Amino acid sequence: DYISQKPFSMSSAFEETNKRTPMFFVLFAGVDPTPWVEGLGKEKGISTENRRFVNISMGQGQEAPAEAVVKQFAQEGGWVMLQNCHLMSSWVPKLERLLEVVSEGAHEDFRCFISAEPP
């Protein structure tokens, strides 16, 4: 017997998020969560065009820009997507602590989306 699973619904998953809980995507071949996040953002009035959505592909030198956007959007409201965090494994504990700190008084529209390959 096979088990039938419903297709992934970004809208349903988003309903379970809040300003204190980032959404984590585990990357695997052929799947890119970026269009899901961008599409839902546009439905909710969050986009790169209105400067309330920033997508950062993590790699060397991206730590400071990522931290700055997390702090800014936690205050002002906005979504940040930090992609390929597996490339920055030594920085992830600092990100975790930053998210703990900023989430305390974060704007209701703040969301952080993180993607990484499995270890």
Tab-separated table of C-alpha atoms in Angstrom:
chain	number	residue	atom	x	y	z
A	1	ASP	CA	0.000	0.000	0.000
A	2	TYR	CA	1.098	3.509	-0.794
A	3	ILE	CA	0.501	6.579	1.278
A	4	SER	CA	-0.840	9.596	-0.520
A	5	GLN	CA	0.533	12.898	0.699
A	6	LYS	CA	-1.045	16.255	-0.029
A	7	PRO	CA	1.132	18.633	-2.084
A	8	PHE	CA	3.082	21.214	-0.106
A	9	SER	CA	1.082	24.358	0.596
A	10	MET	CA	3.151	27.426	1.371
A	11	SER	CA	0.034	29.240	2.587
A	12	SER	CA	-0.783	26.476	5.076
A	13	ALA	CA	2.814	26.282	6.277
A	14	PHE	CA	2.933	30.065	6.683
A	15	GLU	CA	-0.115	29.974	8.964
A	16	GLU	CA	2.020	28.057	11.462
A	17	THR	CA	4.779	30.683	11.518
A	18	ASN	CA	5.177	33.819	13.561
A	19	LYS	CA	7.727	36.563	14.100
A	20	ARG	CA	9.636	34.388	16.591
A	21	THR	CA	9.907	31.196	14.533
A	22	PRO	CA	11.884	31.055	11.294
A	23	MET	CA	10.773	28.706	8.540
A	24	PHE	CA	13.497	26.238	7.575
A	25	PHE	CA	13.647	24.533	4.179
A	26	VAL	CA	15.817	21.456	3.721
A	27	LEU	CA	17.168	21.594	0.182
A	28	PHE	CA	17.309	18.608	-2.101
A	29	ALA	CA	17.809	18.155	-5.843
A	30	GLY	CA	15.173	19.779	-8.011
A	31	VAL	CA	13.453	21.798	-5.277
A	32	ASP	CA	13.865	25.531	-4.795
A	33	PRO	CA	11.630	27.144	-2.157
A	34	THR	CA	12.332	30.668	-3.419
A	35	PRO	CA	9.316	30.922	-5.757
A	36	TRP	CA	7.006	29.675	-2.962
A	37	VAL	CA	8.241	32.359	-0.562
A	38	GLU	CA	8.258	35.127	-3.174
A	39	GLY	CA	4.788	34.172	-4.441
A	40	LEU	CA	3.235	34.169	-0.983
A	41	GLY	CA	5.022	37.407	-0.156
A	42	LYS	CA	3.485	39.125	-3.161
A	43	GLU	CA	0.039	37.901	-2.085
A	44	LYS	CA	0.666	39.491	1.324
A	45	GLY	CA	2.178	42.745	0.023
A	46	ILE	CA	5.795	41.755	0.727
A	47	SER	CA	8.149	42.051	-2.248
A	48	THR	CA	11.548	43.174	-3.429
A	49	GLU	CA	9.793	45.986	-5.298
A	50	ASN	CA	8.501	47.555	-2.072
A	51	ARG	CA	11.773	46.716	-0.285
A	52	ARG	CA	10.063	44.474	2.278
A	53	PHE	CA	11.639	41.254	0.967
A	54	VAL	CA	15.354	40.512	0.705
A	55	ASN	CA	16.829	37.262	-0.550
A	56	ILE	CA	20.475	36.630	0.366
A	57	SER	CA	22.451	33.700	-0.993
A	58	MET	CA	24.820	32.983	1.855
A	59	GLY	CA	28.522	32.664	1.215
A	60	GLN	CA	31.748	34.307	2.219
A	61	GLY	CA	31.202	37.934	3.202
A	62	GLN	CA	27.412	37.752	3.452
A	63	GLU	CA	27.236	37.515	7.237
A	64	ALA	CA	27.150	41.269	7.908
A	65	PRO	CA	24.538	42.067	5.213
A	66	ALA	CA	22.345	39.201	6.466
A	67	GLU	CA	22.590	40.363	10.077
A	68	ALA	CA	21.770	43.946	9.068
A	69	VAL	CA	18.642	42.893	7.149
A	70	VAL	CA	17.458	40.644	9.999
A	71	LYS	CA	17.806	43.551	12.442
A	72	GLN	CA	16.131	46.039	10.088
A	73	PHE	CA	13.157	43.822	9.235
A	74	ALA	CA	12.693	42.772	12.855
A	75	GLN	CA	12.169	46.464	13.624
A	76	GLU	CA	10.291	47.608	10.525
A	77	GLY	CA	8.579	44.424	9.327
A	78	GLY	CA	9.635	42.459	6.292
A	79	TRP	CA	10.774	39.066	5.131
A	80	VAL	CA	14.346	37.891	4.740
A	81	MET	CA	15.344	34.682	3.002
A	82	LEU	CA	18.780	33.327	3.853
A	83	GLN	CA	19.670	30.669	1.318
A	84	ASN	CA	22.331	27.970	1.438
A	85	CYS	CA	23.151	28.394	5.112
A	86	HIS	CA	24.984	25.059	4.983
A	87	LEU	CA	27.815	27.055	3.398
A	88	MET	CA	28.059	29.127	6.587
A	89	SER	CA	27.805	26.454	9.282
A	90	SER	CA	30.226	28.249	11.617
A	91	TRP	CA	28.031	31.396	11.446
A	92	VAL	CA	24.679	29.664	12.059
A	93	PRO	CA	24.979	29.748	15.897
A	94	LYS	CA	25.431	33.532	15.684
A	95	LEU	CA	22.341	33.750	13.462
A	96	GLU	CA	20.402	31.639	15.940
A	97	ARG	CA	21.324	33.969	18.803
A	98	LEU	CA	20.507	37.058	16.710
A	99	LEU	CA	17.065	35.668	15.900
A	100	GLU	CA	16.448	34.977	19.596
A	101	VAL	CA	17.353	38.568	20.495
A	102	VAL	CA	15.438	40.372	17.725
A	103	SER	CA	12.327	38.214	18.008
A	104	GLU	CA	11.562	39.550	21.490
A	105	GLY	CA	10.278	42.876	20.225
A	106	ALA	CA	9.961	42.073	16.535
A	107	HIS	CA	7.397	43.629	14.232
A	108	GLU	CA	4.401	41.356	13.574
A	109	ASP	CA	5.279	41.221	9.849
A	110	PHE	CA	8.841	39.993	10.445
A	111	ARG	CA	9.620	36.548	9.026
A	112	CYS	CA	12.893	34.767	8.431
A	113	PHE	CA	13.133	31.927	5.903
A	114	ILE	CA	16.253	29.745	5.916
A	115	SER	CA	17.378	27.082	3.489
A	116	ALA	CA	20.206	24.585	3.751
A	117	GLU	CA	21.240	21.210	2.446
A	118	PRO	CA	21.094	18.325	4.898
A	119	PRO	CA	24.375	17.520	6.680
